[in-house]
Short mmCIF file of C-alpha atoms and ligand atoms in Angstrom, two decimals:
data_model
loop_
_atom_site.label_atom_id
_atom_site.label_comp_id
_atom_site.label_asym_id
_atom_site.label_seq_id
_atom_site.Cartn_x
_atom_site.Cartn_y
_atom_site.Cartn_z
CA UNK A 205 94.33 72.84 122.80
CA UNK A 206 96.24 73.19 119.57
CA UNK A 207 97.54 76.07 117.56
CA UNK A 208 98.20 76.33 113.86
CA UNK A 209 101.21 78.54 113.20
CA UNK A 210 101.97 79.74 109.69
CA UNK A 211 105.27 81.37 108.80
CA UNK A 212 105.58 83.55 105.72
CA UNK A 213 108.58 83.73 103.40
CA UNK A 214 110.44 86.48 105.28
CA UNK A 215 110.28 84.35 108.46
CA UNK A 216 112.11 81.63 106.54
CA UNK A 217 114.57 83.65 104.50
CA UNK A 218 117.73 82.14 106.04
CA UNK A 219 119.01 80.00 108.91
CA UNK A 220 118.79 82.91 111.39
CA UNK A 221 115.09 83.19 110.62
CA UNK A 222 114.70 79.41 110.97
CA UNK A 223 116.22 79.72 114.44
CA UNK A 224 113.66 82.37 115.40
CA UNK A 225 110.89 80.12 114.14
CA UNK A 226 112.16 77.23 116.22
CA UNK A 227 112.26 79.41 119.34
CA UNK A 228 108.70 80.51 118.72
CA UNK A 229 107.37 77.03 118.05
CA UNK A 230 109.14 75.33 120.93
CA UNK A 231 108.29 78.03 123.46
CA UNK A 232 104.67 76.88 123.39
CA UNK A 233 103.92 73.20 123.44
CA UNK A 234 100.53 73.70 121.83
CA UNK A 235 102.01 75.13 118.62
CA UNK A 236 101.79 71.73 117.01
CA UNK A 237 100.78 72.39 113.40
CA UNK A 238 103.27 74.43 111.40
CA UNK A 239 102.62 75.72 107.88
CA UNK A 240 105.42 77.25 105.84
CA UNK A 241 105.78 79.41 102.75
CA UNK A 242 108.77 79.12 100.45
CA UNK A 243 111.95 80.95 101.45
CA UNK A 244 111.46 84.67 101.06
CA UNK A 245 113.71 87.69 100.59
CA UNK A 246 116.67 88.18 102.95
CA UNK A 247 116.72 91.88 102.14
CA UNK A 248 114.80 94.16 99.87
CA UNK A 249 117.01 93.51 96.83
CA UNK A 250 116.82 89.75 97.22
CA UNK A 251 114.54 87.30 95.37
CA UNK A 252 111.67 85.20 96.61
CA UNK A 253 112.11 81.52 95.83
CA UNK A 254 108.59 81.37 94.40
CA UNK A 255 109.48 84.07 91.86
CA UNK A 256 112.67 82.22 90.95
CA UNK A 257 110.66 79.04 90.41
CA UNK A 258 108.26 80.85 88.08
CA UNK A 259 111.31 82.17 86.26
CA UNK A 260 112.81 78.68 86.01
CA UNK A 261 109.61 77.43 84.41
CA UNK A 262 109.54 80.31 81.93
CA UNK A 263 113.14 79.54 80.88
CA UNK A 264 112.37 75.85 80.47
CA UNK A 265 109.26 76.62 78.44
CA UNK A 266 111.17 78.74 75.94
CA UNK A 267 114.12 76.39 75.84
CA UNK A 268 116.51 78.86 77.50
CA UNK A 269 119.06 77.58 80.01
CA UNK A 270 117.28 77.37 83.38
CA UNK A 271 120.00 75.68 85.35
CA UNK A 272 121.72 78.83 86.59
CA UNK A 273 118.47 80.06 88.14
CA UNK A 274 117.69 76.70 89.65
CA UNK A 275 121.22 76.62 91.07
CA UNK A 276 120.47 79.81 93.03
CA UNK A 277 117.42 78.07 94.48
CA UNK A 278 119.49 75.03 95.40
CA UNK A 279 122.08 77.23 97.04
CA UNK A 280 119.50 78.98 99.21
CA UNK A 281 118.10 75.69 100.56
CA UNK A 282 121.53 74.12 100.94
CA UNK A 283 122.74 77.12 102.92
CA UNK A 284 119.96 76.69 105.48
CA UNK A 285 120.55 72.96 105.63
CA UNK A 286 124.30 73.37 106.18
CA UNK A 287 124.05 76.26 108.65
CA UNK A 288 121.65 74.26 110.78
CA UNK A 289 123.48 70.96 110.33
CA UNK A 290 120.42 69.14 109.15
CA UNK A 291 120.48 65.51 108.25
CA UNK A 292 118.39 65.70 105.10
CA UNK A 293 119.11 64.43 101.60
CA UNK A 294 118.35 67.59 99.63
CA UNK A 295 120.40 66.41 96.64
CA UNK A 296 117.96 63.58 96.12
CA UNK A 297 115.06 66.06 96.20
CA UNK A 298 116.77 68.35 93.67
CA UNK A 299 117.51 65.38 91.40
CA UNK A 300 113.84 64.40 91.35
CA UNK A 301 112.87 67.94 90.39
CA UNK A 302 115.59 68.31 87.74
CA UNK A 303 114.67 64.95 86.20
CA UNK A 304 111.37 66.57 85.22
CA UNK A 305 112.95 69.56 83.47
CA UNK A 306 111.51 69.90 79.97
CA UNK A 307 109.66 72.46 77.85
CA UNK A 308 106.38 71.07 79.09
CA UNK A 309 107.22 70.75 82.78
CA UNK A 310 104.17 70.96 85.05
CA UNK A 311 104.42 74.59 86.18
CA UNK A 312 102.30 74.19 89.31
CA UNK A 313 104.29 71.19 90.45
CA UNK A 314 107.59 73.02 89.91
CA UNK A 315 106.50 76.20 91.70
CA UNK A 316 105.09 74.22 94.64
CA UNK A 317 108.54 72.82 95.36
CA UNK A 318 109.42 76.08 97.12
CA UNK A 319 107.09 75.35 100.02
CA UNK A 320 107.66 71.59 99.78
CA UNK A 321 111.41 71.96 100.37
CA UNK A 322 110.94 74.63 103.06
CA UNK A 323 108.63 72.24 104.92
CA UNK A 324 111.13 69.40 104.57
CA UNK A 325 113.84 71.58 106.11
CA UNK A 326 111.59 72.87 108.88
CA UNK A 327 110.23 69.44 109.82
CA UNK A 328 113.77 68.10 110.08
CA UNK A 329 114.92 71.10 112.15
CA UNK A 330 111.96 71.00 114.57
CA UNK A 331 111.84 67.22 114.80
CA UNK A 332 108.21 67.34 113.64
CA UNK A 333 106.67 65.00 111.04
CA UNK A 334 106.50 66.22 107.45
CA UNK A 335 103.13 65.78 105.77
CA UNK A 336 102.82 66.76 102.12
CA UNK A 337 100.04 69.23 101.33
CA UNK A 338 99.24 66.87 98.42
CA UNK A 339 97.88 64.48 101.03
CA UNK A 340 95.62 66.90 102.85
CA UNK A 341 94.57 69.86 100.70
CA UNK A 342 92.12 68.67 98.05
CA UNK A 343 90.68 70.65 95.16
CA UNK A 344 87.85 69.88 92.78
CA UNK A 345 88.55 70.11 89.05
CA UNK A 346 87.17 73.66 89.07
CA UNK A 347 90.09 74.70 91.31
CA UNK A 348 87.92 75.23 94.40
CA UNK A 349 88.87 73.60 97.68
CA UNK A 350 86.93 70.41 98.35
CA UNK A 351 86.13 71.16 101.97
CA UNK A 352 84.77 67.78 102.95
CA UNK A 353 87.67 65.81 101.56
CA UNK A 354 90.20 68.30 102.95
CA UNK A 355 88.63 68.30 106.42
CA UNK A 356 88.57 64.52 106.58
CA UNK A 357 92.19 64.26 105.44
CA UNK A 358 93.33 66.83 108.04
CA UNK A 359 91.48 65.02 110.83
CA UNK A 360 93.13 61.78 109.84
CA UNK A 361 96.54 63.47 109.58
CA UNK A 362 96.48 64.96 113.06
CA UNK A 363 95.78 61.60 114.69
CA UNK A 364 98.80 60.04 113.01
CA UNK A 365 101.03 63.12 113.21
CA UNK A 366 100.32 65.21 116.32
CA UNK A 367 103.30 67.47 115.61
CA UNK A 368 103.56 68.27 111.98
CA UNK A 369 104.92 70.62 109.33
CA UNK A 370 102.83 71.08 106.17
CA UNK A 371 103.88 73.10 103.11
CA UNK A 372 101.51 75.95 102.25
CA UNK A 373 100.26 77.22 98.87
CA UNK A 374 99.26 73.99 97.14
CA UNK A 375 97.18 70.84 97.15
CA UNK A 376 95.95 68.35 94.58
CA UNK A 377 93.22 67.89 92.02
CA UNK A 378 91.19 64.66 92.25
CA UNK A 379 93.64 63.02 89.81
CA UNK A 380 96.58 63.80 92.11
CA UNK A 381 98.07 66.60 90.00
CA UNK A 382 99.42 69.53 92.01
CA UNK A 383 97.31 72.69 92.07
CA UNK A 384 98.49 76.05 93.43
CA UNK A 385 96.38 78.52 95.33
CA UNK A 386 96.84 82.11 94.17
CA UNK A 387 99.88 84.07 95.37
CA UNK A 388 100.11 84.35 99.14
CA UNK A 389 98.02 81.19 99.38
CA UNK A 390 99.88 79.68 102.35
CA UNK A 391 97.65 81.90 104.49
CA UNK A 392 94.72 79.86 103.18
CA UNK A 393 96.46 76.54 103.84
CA UNK A 394 96.90 77.63 107.46
CA UNK A 395 93.24 78.58 107.72
CA UNK A 396 92.11 75.24 106.26
CA UNK A 397 94.29 73.36 108.74
CA UNK A 398 93.03 75.50 111.63
CA UNK A 399 89.48 74.66 110.66
CA UNK A 400 90.26 70.97 110.10
CA UNK A 401 91.65 70.52 113.63
CA UNK A 402 89.32 73.13 115.20
CA UNK A 403 92.38 75.02 116.45
CA UNK A 404 92.29 77.29 119.49
CA UNK A 405 93.94 80.00 117.43
CA UNK A 406 95.53 80.49 114.03
CA UNK A 407 98.78 82.41 114.38
CA UNK A 408 100.01 84.00 111.18
CA UNK A 409 103.69 84.96 111.63
CA UNK A 410 105.14 87.62 109.37
CA UNK A 411 107.60 90.52 109.49
CA UNK A 412 105.34 93.22 110.95
CA UNK A 413 103.66 93.49 114.34
CA UNK A 414 100.15 93.41 112.92
CA UNK A 415 98.16 95.41 110.42
CA UNK A 416 98.36 99.15 110.09
CA UNK A 417 95.35 101.43 109.96
CA UNK A 418 96.40 102.54 106.52
CA UNK A 419 99.12 102.27 103.91
CA UNK A 420 102.48 103.47 105.35
CA UNK A 421 103.50 104.57 101.85
CA UNK A 422 100.77 107.21 102.07
CA UNK A 423 100.68 108.06 105.78
CA UNK A 424 103.89 108.21 107.83
CA UNK A 425 103.90 105.77 110.69
CA UNK A 426 100.21 104.91 110.85
CA UNK A 427 98.82 103.38 114.04
CA UNK A 428 98.52 99.64 114.39
CA UNK A 429 95.20 97.82 114.37
CA UNK A 430 94.90 95.92 117.64
CA UNK A 431 91.59 94.22 117.00
CA UNK A 432 89.54 93.76 113.87
CA UNK A 433 86.52 91.69 112.92
CA UNK A 434 86.51 89.13 110.13
CA UNK A 435 84.11 91.27 108.10
CA UNK A 436 86.17 94.44 108.51
CA UNK A 437 89.26 92.60 107.38
CA UNK A 438 87.53 91.24 104.30
CA UNK A 439 86.32 94.72 103.47
CA UNK A 440 89.80 96.21 103.86
CA UNK A 441 91.56 93.50 101.90
CA UNK A 442 88.96 93.71 99.17
CA UNK A 443 89.57 97.43 99.00
CA UNK A 444 93.26 96.93 98.43
CA UNK A 445 94.86 96.70 101.87
CA UNK A 446 97.79 94.37 101.62
CA UNK A 447 96.93 92.06 104.49
CA UNK A 448 96.04 88.37 104.45
CA UNK A 449 95.09 86.42 101.35
CA UNK A 450 91.41 87.21 100.91
CA UNK A 451 90.29 83.58 101.16
CA UNK A 452 91.83 83.17 104.61
CA UNK A 453 88.84 84.34 106.59
CA UNK A 454 86.03 81.98 105.55
CA UNK A 455 87.43 78.70 106.91
CA UNK A 456 88.28 80.10 110.35
CA UNK A 457 85.18 82.28 110.59
CA UNK A 458 83.04 79.17 110.27
CA UNK A 459 84.33 77.88 113.60
CA UNK A 460 85.02 81.29 115.12
CA UNK A 461 88.75 80.63 115.39
CA UNK A 462 90.70 83.84 116.08
CA UNK A 463 93.63 84.77 113.86
CA UNK A 464 96.60 86.50 115.44
CA UNK A 465 99.03 88.34 113.17
CA UNK A 466 102.44 88.13 114.84
CA UNK A 467 105.96 89.32 114.13
CA UNK A 468 108.67 86.65 113.92
CA UNK A 469 111.29 89.34 114.52
CA UNK A 470 109.52 90.68 117.61
CA UNK A 471 107.52 87.76 118.99
CA UNK A 472 106.41 89.45 122.21
CA UNK A 473 104.44 92.16 120.40
CA UNK A 474 100.72 91.52 120.70
CA UNK A 475 100.09 91.92 116.97
CA UNK A 476 96.62 92.18 115.49
CA UNK A 477 93.83 89.91 116.58
CA UNK A 478 91.01 89.06 114.18
CA UNK A 479 87.80 87.72 115.72
CA UNK A 480 84.05 87.74 115.19
CA UNK A 481 83.47 90.20 118.04
CA UNK A 482 86.35 92.50 118.91
CA UNK A 483 86.12 93.97 122.43
CA UNK A 484 87.34 97.48 121.69
CA UNK A 485 84.46 99.90 121.20
CA UNK A 486 86.49 103.11 121.39
CA UNK A 487 88.38 103.07 118.13
CA UNK A 488 85.84 104.37 115.61
CA UNK A 489 87.84 103.86 112.44
CA UNK A 490 89.49 100.47 112.12
CA UNK A 491 91.14 100.96 108.79
CA UNK A 492 91.34 103.05 105.63
CA UNK A 493 92.12 101.45 102.29
CA UNK A 494 91.39 102.13 98.69
CA UNK A 495 92.16 101.52 95.06
CA UNK A 496 92.66 103.70 92.03
CA UNK A 497 91.40 103.23 88.49
CA UNK A 498 87.67 102.73 88.41
CA UNK A 499 85.23 103.73 85.68
CA UNK A 500 81.87 105.25 86.32
CA UNK A 501 79.32 104.47 83.62
CA UNK A 502 76.24 106.61 84.08
CA UNK A 503 73.03 105.52 82.42
CA UNK A 504 70.36 108.12 81.73
CA UNK A 505 67.08 106.38 81.12
CA UNK A 506 64.29 107.59 78.86
CA UNK A 507 61.66 109.59 80.68
CA UNK A 508 58.79 107.15 80.58
CA UNK A 509 60.56 103.92 81.30
CA UNK A 510 60.76 102.18 84.64
CA UNK A 511 64.17 102.47 86.28
CA UNK A 512 64.14 98.92 87.58
CA UNK A 513 63.59 97.55 84.09
CA UNK A 514 66.51 99.54 82.68
CA UNK A 515 68.72 98.49 85.58
CA UNK A 516 67.92 94.85 84.89
CA UNK A 517 68.72 95.19 81.20
CA UNK A 518 71.97 96.99 81.92
CA UNK A 519 73.05 94.41 84.48
CA UNK A 520 72.29 91.66 82.01
CA UNK A 521 74.81 93.21 79.62
CA UNK A 522 77.39 93.29 82.42
CA UNK A 523 76.65 89.67 83.33
CA UNK A 524 77.02 88.63 79.69
CA UNK A 525 80.60 89.94 79.72
CA UNK A 526 81.28 88.68 83.26
CA UNK A 527 81.93 92.21 84.54
CA UNK A 528 81.61 92.77 88.26
CA UNK A 529 79.77 95.96 89.25
CA UNK A 530 81.10 97.23 92.57
CA UNK A 531 78.56 99.95 93.34
CA UNK A 532 75.46 101.34 91.75
CA UNK A 533 74.50 104.75 93.13
CA UNK A 534 71.33 106.12 91.61
CA UNK A 535 69.14 109.19 91.27
CA UNK A 536 65.64 109.48 89.89
CA UNK A 537 66.41 109.16 86.18
CA UNK A 538 69.99 107.99 86.23
CA UNK A 539 72.18 105.42 87.84
CA UNK A 540 75.91 104.81 87.67
CA UNK A 541 77.89 101.61 87.54
CA UNK A 542 81.21 101.72 89.33
CA UNK A 543 83.56 99.17 87.82
CA UNK A 544 87.25 98.49 88.17
CA UNK A 545 88.86 99.72 84.93
CA UNK A 546 90.95 96.59 84.45
CA UNK A 547 87.83 94.42 84.71
CA UNK A 548 86.08 96.19 81.84
CA UNK A 549 89.03 97.26 79.67
CA UNK A 550 88.83 94.25 77.35
CA UNK A 551 85.14 94.74 76.51
CA UNK A 552 84.63 98.46 77.12
CA UNK A 553 83.57 99.38 73.59
CA UNK A 554 81.35 96.34 73.10
CA UNK A 555 79.64 97.06 76.43
CA UNK A 556 79.13 100.74 75.63
CA UNK A 557 77.74 99.85 72.24
CA UNK A 558 75.26 97.41 73.75
CA UNK A 559 74.22 99.83 76.49
CA UNK A 560 73.64 102.61 74.01
CA UNK A 561 71.59 100.27 71.84
CA UNK A 562 69.16 99.45 74.67
CA UNK A 563 65.76 100.78 73.82
CA UNK A 564 65.14 102.42 77.20
CA UNK A 565 68.51 104.14 77.48
CA UNK A 566 68.74 107.78 76.49
CA UNK A 567 72.44 108.32 77.07
CA UNK A 568 75.54 106.74 78.53
CA UNK A 569 78.29 108.83 80.08
CA UNK A 570 81.68 107.38 80.92
CA UNK A 571 84.09 108.88 83.40
CA UNK A 572 87.40 107.30 84.28
CA UNK A 573 90.33 107.86 86.63
CA UNK A 574 88.17 107.41 89.69
CA UNK A 575 89.60 106.13 92.97
CA UNK A 576 87.57 104.53 95.75
CA UNK A 577 88.51 105.09 99.37
CA UNK A 578 86.94 102.84 102.00
CA UNK A 579 86.69 103.97 105.60
CA UNK A 580 86.04 100.82 107.58
CA UNK A 581 84.95 100.61 111.21
CA UNK A 582 82.42 98.41 112.99
CA UNK A 583 82.07 101.10 115.68
CA UNK A 584 80.87 103.69 113.16
CA UNK A 585 77.41 102.09 113.20
CA UNK A 586 76.69 103.45 116.66
CA UNK A 587 78.02 106.95 116.06
CA UNK A 588 75.69 109.43 114.43
CA UNK A 589 77.39 112.22 112.57
CA UNK A 590 80.25 110.11 111.24
CA UNK A 591 79.41 110.77 107.60
CA UNK A 592 79.04 114.48 108.30
CA UNK A 593 82.52 114.54 109.83
CA UNK A 594 83.94 112.57 106.96
CA UNK A 595 82.43 114.75 104.28
CA UNK A 596 83.49 117.95 105.98
CA UNK A 597 87.06 116.63 105.84
CA UNK A 598 86.71 116.31 102.08
CA UNK A 599 85.25 119.81 101.87
CA UNK A 600 87.96 121.36 104.05
CA UNK A 601 90.62 119.77 101.87
CA UNK A 602 88.95 120.78 98.59
CA UNK A 603 88.54 117.19 97.48
CA UNK A 604 85.64 116.70 95.13
CA UNK A 605 83.49 113.66 95.92
CA UNK A 606 82.24 111.78 92.86
CA UNK A 607 80.56 108.76 94.45
CA UNK A 608 79.27 107.84 97.91
CA UNK A 609 78.26 104.37 99.05
CA UNK A 610 77.43 102.98 102.45
CA UNK A 611 76.09 99.48 103.03
CA UNK A 612 73.28 98.96 105.53
CA UNK A 613 75.52 97.28 108.08
CA UNK A 614 77.35 100.61 108.28
CA UNK A 615 80.63 98.76 108.38
CA UNK A 616 82.18 101.03 105.81
CA UNK A 617 81.70 104.26 103.95
CA UNK A 618 83.06 104.26 100.42
CA UNK A 619 83.89 107.52 98.75
CA UNK A 620 84.86 107.92 95.12
CA UNK A 621 87.28 110.72 94.24
CA UNK A 622 89.46 111.53 91.27
CA UNK A 623 92.59 109.39 91.03
CA UNK A 624 94.74 112.47 91.57
CA UNK A 625 93.11 113.11 94.97
CA UNK A 626 93.51 109.54 96.23
CA UNK A 627 96.54 109.95 98.49
CA UNK A 628 95.40 113.36 99.67
CA UNK A 629 92.02 111.90 100.67
CA UNK A 630 93.54 109.04 102.65
CA UNK A 631 95.91 111.39 104.48
CA UNK A 632 93.11 113.81 105.28
CA UNK A 633 90.81 111.08 106.63
CA UNK A 634 93.61 109.65 108.74
CA UNK A 635 94.55 113.04 110.16
CA UNK A 636 90.95 113.98 110.78
CA UNK A 637 89.52 110.78 112.22
CA UNK A 638 92.32 108.55 113.45
CA UNK A 639 95.38 110.49 114.55
N1 LIG B 985 105.28 81.43 98.22
C1 LIG B 985 104.01 81.80 97.67
C2 LIG B 985 104.04 83.26 97.22
O1 LIG B 985 105.08 83.88 97.23
C3 LIG B 985 102.88 81.51 98.57
C4 LIG B 985 102.94 82.13 99.93
O2 LIG B 985 103.98 82.62 100.37
O3 LIG B 985 101.94 82.14 100.60
O4 LIG B 985 103.04 83.77 96.83
#
């Protein structure tokens, strides 16, 4: 039995947070693989170390003095070290980093030092071994994780280092150069380690007691999600819920390893549990998320042409420009492409020109300022009348529906509304179906 425990930046913001982490880790002997982010904010006006490292690199690149920013970083790590009386030569580490300061410093290497140093501190404090992510997380040159190589390296690591701290967020290319995951990527490091050791559970420790049903900036005090399936979580995070890094699920899902979102500041709270088959069948709606700023491009085909042929031609244009089409609702002579505005902005006019030039297309109509709201719930599949209830909520609240999409698994219903109705729609769905 072994657990992978990942701590996010706010769980590592200062020595008090380090103490909480130690209590959590040592209270359960099976919490043997620890993954850490870089030090996070101590309060809402504070800075994340990762952001300061990006800033340091930008200063170096433009030849502006970077030392004063790097000194803040040094101070933050030194403070933890001194408060906890750790026997660790941080000065040597800082010297190595500073010796590389130049206009062309390797940005990924520099930014990765946030988690590297946090892991050094944590390993020393817990009395666990430190293993550099550069030794275990391997990427191919295309930036994708090399699963085979990573798995093998993790298996080897755990034999030699049964209690270990590994920095999150980075790994190496085949030539040994550091490569960063995207922001929030320590979640993925934890998932890869959990898969590599076939962990009993992957605990992801943060500063909230699990996920909320919807965005607390829109709905006051939303309920917490107790259980959620991997697929539901992917759907919600894809639709804009600020939860785990979206690549976290695949590695653990492969081996059916549960993820438990836990709160470092309130460790006894149950948190949210993510599994392949949640037990709760009562909660109909698991979560509500959404994003603003989509375009709807409606294609009206010529009367005598086959719709399928036009669809294929239109999608070829999209593929040519690498534009992802999210939904494609259709009627007999028309179909619409729902696309995130930012994904098409660069090529909008070229795309419209090409679409209008297609022989089988009669007209193209563009609408913007559309928001998509996703109502996600695995238990909706078994409940007839859910859509009716949902749509009557829109009607009662005078919200005009522009797009409707439901996939065959019935995991989610997606409704497109005008941007201006976005918050109103989420509130109304929450009040009507969750509260
Ligand atoms: N420190 C990195 C970030 O701020 C990675 C992480 O925390 O997962 O994005």
